[in-house]
XYZ file of C-alpha atoms in Angstrom:
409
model
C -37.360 38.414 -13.600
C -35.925 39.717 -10.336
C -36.492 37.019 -8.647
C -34.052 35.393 -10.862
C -31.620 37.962 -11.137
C -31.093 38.177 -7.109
C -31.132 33.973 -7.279
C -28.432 34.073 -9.841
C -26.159 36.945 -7.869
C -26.739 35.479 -4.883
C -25.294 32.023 -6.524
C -22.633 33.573 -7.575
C -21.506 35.395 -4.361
C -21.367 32.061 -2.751
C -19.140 30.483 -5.482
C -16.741 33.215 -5.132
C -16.923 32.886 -1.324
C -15.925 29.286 -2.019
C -12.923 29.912 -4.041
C -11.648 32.922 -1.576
C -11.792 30.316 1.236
C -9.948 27.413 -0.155
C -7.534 29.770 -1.198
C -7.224 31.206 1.714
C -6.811 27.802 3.320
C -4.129 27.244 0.828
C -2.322 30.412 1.540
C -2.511 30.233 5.573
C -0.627 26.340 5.115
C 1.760 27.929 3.306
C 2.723 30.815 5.587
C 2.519 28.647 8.551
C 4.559 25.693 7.536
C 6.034 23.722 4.291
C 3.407 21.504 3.051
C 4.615 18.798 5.197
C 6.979 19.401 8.220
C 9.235 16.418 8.855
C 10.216 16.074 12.558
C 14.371 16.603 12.769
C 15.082 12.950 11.948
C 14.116 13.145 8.290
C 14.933 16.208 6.011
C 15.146 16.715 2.291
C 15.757 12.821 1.590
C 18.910 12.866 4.163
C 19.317 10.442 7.045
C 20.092 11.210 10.462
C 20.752 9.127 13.884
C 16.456 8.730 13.966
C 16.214 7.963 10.825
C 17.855 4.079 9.935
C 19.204 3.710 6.597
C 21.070 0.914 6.074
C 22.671 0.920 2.581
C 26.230 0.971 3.847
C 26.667 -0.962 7.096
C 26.947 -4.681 6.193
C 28.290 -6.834 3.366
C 24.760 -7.760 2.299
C 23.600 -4.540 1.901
C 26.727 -3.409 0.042
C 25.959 -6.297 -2.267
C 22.135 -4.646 -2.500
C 23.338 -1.509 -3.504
C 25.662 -3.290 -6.301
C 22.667 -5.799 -7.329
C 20.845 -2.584 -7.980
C 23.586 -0.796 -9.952
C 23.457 -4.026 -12.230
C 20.456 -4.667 -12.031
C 19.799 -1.031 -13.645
C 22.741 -1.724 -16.448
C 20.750 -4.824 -17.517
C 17.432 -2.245 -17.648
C 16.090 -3.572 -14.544
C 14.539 -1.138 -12.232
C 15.348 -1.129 -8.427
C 11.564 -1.193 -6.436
C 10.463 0.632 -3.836
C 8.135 -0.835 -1.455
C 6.753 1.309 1.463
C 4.573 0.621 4.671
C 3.086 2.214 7.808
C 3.634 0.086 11.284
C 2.028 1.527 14.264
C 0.773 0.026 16.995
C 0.907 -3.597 17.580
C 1.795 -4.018 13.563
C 5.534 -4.161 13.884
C 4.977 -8.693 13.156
C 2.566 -8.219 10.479
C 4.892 -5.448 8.559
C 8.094 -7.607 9.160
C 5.846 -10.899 7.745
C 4.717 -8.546 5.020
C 8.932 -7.854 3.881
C 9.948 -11.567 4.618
C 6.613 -12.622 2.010
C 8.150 -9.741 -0.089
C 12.067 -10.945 0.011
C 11.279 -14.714 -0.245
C 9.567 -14.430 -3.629
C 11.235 -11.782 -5.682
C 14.368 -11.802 -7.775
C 14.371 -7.917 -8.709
C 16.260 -5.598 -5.795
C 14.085 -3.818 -3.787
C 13.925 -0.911 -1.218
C 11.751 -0.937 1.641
C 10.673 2.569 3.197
C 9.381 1.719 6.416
C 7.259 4.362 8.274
C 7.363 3.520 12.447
C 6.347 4.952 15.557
C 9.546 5.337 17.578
C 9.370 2.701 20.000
C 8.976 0.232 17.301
C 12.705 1.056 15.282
C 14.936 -0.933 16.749
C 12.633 -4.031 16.862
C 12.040 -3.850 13.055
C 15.944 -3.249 12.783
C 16.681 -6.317 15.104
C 14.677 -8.512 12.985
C 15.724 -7.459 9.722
C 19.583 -7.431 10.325
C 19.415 -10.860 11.533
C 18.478 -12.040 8.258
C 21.482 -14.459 6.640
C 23.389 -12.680 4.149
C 22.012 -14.285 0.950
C 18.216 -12.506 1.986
C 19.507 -9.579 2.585
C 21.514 -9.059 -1.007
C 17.651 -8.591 -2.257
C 17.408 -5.856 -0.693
C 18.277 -2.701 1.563
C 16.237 -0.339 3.621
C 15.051 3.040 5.489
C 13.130 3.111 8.720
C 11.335 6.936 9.006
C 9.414 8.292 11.934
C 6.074 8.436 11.691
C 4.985 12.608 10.167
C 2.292 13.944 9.710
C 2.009 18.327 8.626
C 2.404 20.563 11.797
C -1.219 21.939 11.361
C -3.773 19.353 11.767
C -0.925 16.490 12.584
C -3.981 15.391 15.981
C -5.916 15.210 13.180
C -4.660 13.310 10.653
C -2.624 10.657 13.214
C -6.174 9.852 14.574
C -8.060 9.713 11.240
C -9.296 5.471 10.792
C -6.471 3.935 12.125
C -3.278 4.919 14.007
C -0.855 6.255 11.667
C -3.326 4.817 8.881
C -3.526 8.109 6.777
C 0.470 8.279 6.259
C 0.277 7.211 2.889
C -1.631 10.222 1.573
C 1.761 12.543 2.494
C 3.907 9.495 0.999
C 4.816 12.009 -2.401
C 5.871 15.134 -0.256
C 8.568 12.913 2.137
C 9.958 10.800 -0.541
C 10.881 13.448 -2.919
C 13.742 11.647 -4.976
C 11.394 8.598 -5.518
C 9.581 8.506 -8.652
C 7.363 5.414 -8.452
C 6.748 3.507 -5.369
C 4.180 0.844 -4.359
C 2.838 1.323 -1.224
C 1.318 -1.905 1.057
C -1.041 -2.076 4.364
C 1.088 -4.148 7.111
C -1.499 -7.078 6.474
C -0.610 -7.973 2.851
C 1.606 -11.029 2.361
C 3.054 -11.708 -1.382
C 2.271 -14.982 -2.651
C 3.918 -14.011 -6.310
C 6.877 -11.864 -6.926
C 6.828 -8.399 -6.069
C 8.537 -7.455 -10.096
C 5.100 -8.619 -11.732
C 2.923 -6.249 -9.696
C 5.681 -3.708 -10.205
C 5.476 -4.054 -13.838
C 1.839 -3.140 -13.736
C 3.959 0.296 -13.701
C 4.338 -0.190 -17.806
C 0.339 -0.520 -18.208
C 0.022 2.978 -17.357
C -0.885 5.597 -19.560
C 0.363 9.258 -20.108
C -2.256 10.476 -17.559
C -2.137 7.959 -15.148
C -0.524 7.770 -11.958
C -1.653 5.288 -9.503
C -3.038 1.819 -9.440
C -5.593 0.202 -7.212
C -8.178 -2.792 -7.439
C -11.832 -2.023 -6.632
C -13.235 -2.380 -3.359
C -15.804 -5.247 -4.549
C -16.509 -7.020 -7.614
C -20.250 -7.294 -6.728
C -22.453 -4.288 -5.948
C -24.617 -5.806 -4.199
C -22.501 -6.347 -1.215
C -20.199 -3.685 -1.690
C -20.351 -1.564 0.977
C -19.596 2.230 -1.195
C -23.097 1.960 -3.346
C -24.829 0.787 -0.245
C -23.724 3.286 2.532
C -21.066 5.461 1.417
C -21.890 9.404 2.032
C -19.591 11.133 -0.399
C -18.570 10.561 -3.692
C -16.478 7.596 -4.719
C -14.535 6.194 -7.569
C -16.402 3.900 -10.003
C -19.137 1.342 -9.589
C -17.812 -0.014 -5.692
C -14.923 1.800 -5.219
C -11.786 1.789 -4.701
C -9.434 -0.086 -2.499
C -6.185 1.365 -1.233
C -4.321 -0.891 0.701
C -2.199 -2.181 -2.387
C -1.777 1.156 -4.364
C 0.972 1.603 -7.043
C 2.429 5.453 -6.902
C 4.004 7.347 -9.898
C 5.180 9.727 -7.179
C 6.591 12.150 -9.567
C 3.367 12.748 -11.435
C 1.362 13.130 -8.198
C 3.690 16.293 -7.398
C 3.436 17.540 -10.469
C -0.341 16.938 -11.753
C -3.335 19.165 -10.473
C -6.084 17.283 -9.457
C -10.260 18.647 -10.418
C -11.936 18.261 -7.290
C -15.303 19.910 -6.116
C -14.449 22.618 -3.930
C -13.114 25.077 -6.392
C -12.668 25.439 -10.083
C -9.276 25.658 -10.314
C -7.302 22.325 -9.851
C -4.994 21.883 -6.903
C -1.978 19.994 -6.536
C -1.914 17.076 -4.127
C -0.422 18.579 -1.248
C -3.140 21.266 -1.660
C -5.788 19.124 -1.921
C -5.543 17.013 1.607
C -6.279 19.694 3.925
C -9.280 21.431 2.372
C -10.527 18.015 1.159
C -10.836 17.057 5.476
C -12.473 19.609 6.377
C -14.766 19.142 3.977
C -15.458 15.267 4.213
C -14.607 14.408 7.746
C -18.108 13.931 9.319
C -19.106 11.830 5.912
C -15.821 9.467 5.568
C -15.809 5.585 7.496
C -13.113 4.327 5.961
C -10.253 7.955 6.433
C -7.266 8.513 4.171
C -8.802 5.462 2.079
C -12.317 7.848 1.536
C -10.254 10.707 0.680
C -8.731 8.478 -2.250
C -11.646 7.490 -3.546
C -13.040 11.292 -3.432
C -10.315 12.180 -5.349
C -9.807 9.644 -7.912
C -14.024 10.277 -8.613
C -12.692 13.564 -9.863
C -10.416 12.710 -11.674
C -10.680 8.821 -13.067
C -8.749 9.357 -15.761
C -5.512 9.327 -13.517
C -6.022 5.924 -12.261
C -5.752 2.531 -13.217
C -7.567 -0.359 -12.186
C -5.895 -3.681 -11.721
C -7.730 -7.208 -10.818
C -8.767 -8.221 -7.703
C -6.012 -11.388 -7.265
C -3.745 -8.484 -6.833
C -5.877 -7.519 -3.436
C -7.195 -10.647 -2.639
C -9.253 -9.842 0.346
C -12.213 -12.508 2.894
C -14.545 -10.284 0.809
C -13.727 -11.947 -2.290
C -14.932 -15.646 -0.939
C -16.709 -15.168 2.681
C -20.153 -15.282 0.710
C -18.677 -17.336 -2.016
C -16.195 -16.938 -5.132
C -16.287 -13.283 -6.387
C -12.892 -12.704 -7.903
C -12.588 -14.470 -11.199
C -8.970 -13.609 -12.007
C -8.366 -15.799 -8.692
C -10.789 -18.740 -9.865
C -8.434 -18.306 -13.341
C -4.968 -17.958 -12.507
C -5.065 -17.513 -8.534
C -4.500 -15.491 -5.633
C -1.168 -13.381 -6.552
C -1.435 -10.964 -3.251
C -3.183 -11.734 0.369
C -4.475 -9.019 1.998
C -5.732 -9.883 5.454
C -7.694 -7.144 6.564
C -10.003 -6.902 9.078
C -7.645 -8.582 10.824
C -8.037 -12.315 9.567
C -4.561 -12.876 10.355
C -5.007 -12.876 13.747
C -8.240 -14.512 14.328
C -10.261 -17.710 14.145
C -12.800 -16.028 11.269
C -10.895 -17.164 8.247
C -8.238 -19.953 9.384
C -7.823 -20.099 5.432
C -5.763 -17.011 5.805
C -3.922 -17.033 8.777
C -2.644 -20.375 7.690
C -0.911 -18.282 5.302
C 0.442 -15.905 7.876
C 1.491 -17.782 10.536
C 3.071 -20.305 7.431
C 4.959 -16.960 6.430
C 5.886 -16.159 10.580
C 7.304 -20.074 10.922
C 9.163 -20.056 7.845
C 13.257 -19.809 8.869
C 15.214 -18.258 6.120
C 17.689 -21.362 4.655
C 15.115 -24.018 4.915
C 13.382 -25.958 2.364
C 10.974 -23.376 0.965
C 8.829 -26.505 -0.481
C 9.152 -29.082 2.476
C 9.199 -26.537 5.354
C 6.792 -23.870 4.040
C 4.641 -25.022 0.951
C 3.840 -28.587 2.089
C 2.652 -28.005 5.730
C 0.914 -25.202 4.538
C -1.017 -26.952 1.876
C -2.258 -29.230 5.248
C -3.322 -26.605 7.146
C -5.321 -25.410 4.496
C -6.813 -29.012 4.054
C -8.183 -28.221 7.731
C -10.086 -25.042 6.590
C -12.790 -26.466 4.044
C -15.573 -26.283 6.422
C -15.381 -22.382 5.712
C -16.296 -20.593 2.298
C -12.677 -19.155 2.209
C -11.468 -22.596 3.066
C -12.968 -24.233 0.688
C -11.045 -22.600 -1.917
C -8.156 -22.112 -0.533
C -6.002 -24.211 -3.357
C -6.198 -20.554 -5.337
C -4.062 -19.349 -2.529
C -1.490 -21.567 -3.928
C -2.695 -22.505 -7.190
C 0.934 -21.559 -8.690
C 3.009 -20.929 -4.991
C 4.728 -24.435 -5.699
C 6.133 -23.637 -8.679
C 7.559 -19.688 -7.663
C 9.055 -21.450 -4.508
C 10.260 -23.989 -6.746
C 11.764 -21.297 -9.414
C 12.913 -19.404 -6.501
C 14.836 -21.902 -3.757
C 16.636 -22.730 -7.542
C 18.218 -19.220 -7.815
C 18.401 -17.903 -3.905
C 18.990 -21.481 -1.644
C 22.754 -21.273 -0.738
C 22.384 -25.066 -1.069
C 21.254 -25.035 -4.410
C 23.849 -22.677 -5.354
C 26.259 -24.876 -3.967
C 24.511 -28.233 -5.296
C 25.046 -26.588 -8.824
């Protein structure tokens, strides 16, 4: 009976020893800094010389900012689009917004998070769009920030700049829902019908993802993964649909201490904890979370994350096979490579394609060739899901955006 009695004290001495350090984790961020320290350039929403907003500065972005104001009196609702270039991603991230701008109808904001060196080259590229593009749409470029304590850490965690996202609902504080897109994503459908996935969600839900694999038995989570993850395969987060407002408002279960944390309490303690067991970074720490608490997230098919897992071993994504690929994500860097020419045809298509030309002629028709080239891979050989219905959204949308058609009419 002893022997019980010291087993059961000495359990509960180490939960409380638990709960005193994670709140004194909590306690020692807060005296030392605000949850998230922005450098200078970026404070409280407000722009300064570092920080580019351009909502004002020319006639196409005025006409943005009145699209939007109309676009809200008709009960449409602007979107916010955000992604993280470091590196050598500043071409995939401006391919990723031209994808974005030559599908969608709906104004749109892009928050783009940079290293430094890379601002005036995304600038430069997106001011020289022709006026009717840039009526879609108007944008912010950020520095790259990550919180004062632990910032070596969390810059270096997976990927440069990778694990930005996760402090996404502390910088962006007067954005309520946002979707958030890896650099090497290209929209082959407009960006409104993912956006709308927004009206799927439930009271208690509050961000969106597709699963890491359709088939467990090559999905890597079930196979290898040393900490807990969300689901069957996991989770995927490089297309990931924010209710931002929710995720600063919500406490999140988790398994380090019985009382729930909000999300900028959670990130810290939640690294130190995981860090020698997570491959995959920031996108680990998601799915740790999200096992916790499943209830908060939705799941959305895999067309909407269409990645070379889904058809280098053959077709595994049946909402492709059915209506077809609605979003390319090129990870692994596929884009760049000789691996899956199925999908950087689709990039470099995307790169080539000058505003003001013949979307079908110029871009959907000498794309549909290349692909004809690629069916001596798996990818390749279905390939016609990448643009099972491209023709007719390029069709629908040279109709409403061409300055020629405009004219023609």
């Amino acid at each position: 009976m002893r022997r019980y009695v010291r087993a059961l004290a000495l359990c509960a001495v180490f939960a409380l020893l638990s709960v005193l350090y994670v709140l004194s984790e909590l306690r020692a961020n807060r005296a030392a800094a605000p949850p998230l320290r922005l450098s200078s350039s970026q404070t409280n929403g407000r722009d300064t010389k570092q920080t580019h907003t351009h909502a004002e500065p020319r006639r196409g972005v005025r006409n943005a900012a009145q699209r939007s104001d109309s676009a809200e009196k008709r009960g449409e609702e602007m979107m916010h689009l955000a992604v993280v270039a470091c590196g050598t991603r500043q071409e995939e991230a401006v391919s990723l917004l031209k994808s974005a701008v030559i599908l969608s109808h709906r104004a749109m904001r892009f928050h783009i998070f940079a290293e430094d060196q890379l601002h005036s080259r995304i600038k430069t590229v997106l001011d020289s769009w022709p006026d009717f593009v840039r009526q879609k749409f108007n944008y912010t470029v950020y520095p790259v920030s990550f919180p004062s304590q632990h910032q070596s850490e969390w810059s270096k965690l997976f990927k440069p700049c990778a694990s930005q996202r996760l402090f996404l609902p502390m910088i962006l504080k007067e954005v309520d829902s946002l979707l958030y897109v890896d650099t090497d994503v290209l929209f082959l459908r407009p960006v409104e019908l993912l956006w709308d996935l927004f009206m799927q969600f439930n009271s208690s839900q509050l961000a969106a993802m597709a699963p890491e694999h359709e088939e467990p038995r090559i999905a890597w989570y079930n196979r290898f993964a040393r900490h807990p993850y969300y689901g069957m395969t996991g989770i995927n987060s490089g297309v990931m649909l924010m209710n931002l407002t929710r995720m600063r408002r919500v406490q999140f279960k988790n398994d380090m201490t019985a009382i729930g944390l909000h999300w900028e309490e959670l990130l810290v303690p939640l690294l130190h904890k995981y860090k020698l067991n997570i491959t995959w970074g920031d996108q680990d720490l998601i799915n740790i979370i999200f096992h916790h608490n499943p209830e908060k997230l939705l799941v959305f098919p895999c067309h909407w994350n269409y990645r070379p897992d889904h058809c280098i071993y053959g077709s595994n994504c049946s909402p492709a096979e059915q209506e077809g690929v609605f979003v390319l994500h090129g990870n692994r860097g596929v884009f760049h490579s000789e691996k899956q020419p199925a999908f950087r045809a689709v990039y470099e298509a995307i790169r080539q394609y000058s505003f003001g030309e013949d979307l079908v002629n110029s871009f959907w028709l000498p794309l549909e060739e290349k692909l004809n080239e690629t069916t001596h891979t798996y990818c390749g050989k279905i390939s016609h899901l990448f643009t099972k219905t491209l023709s007719q959204t390029l069709r629908s949308t040279q109709r409403t955006t061409s300055p020629d058609y405009r004219n023609k009419a």
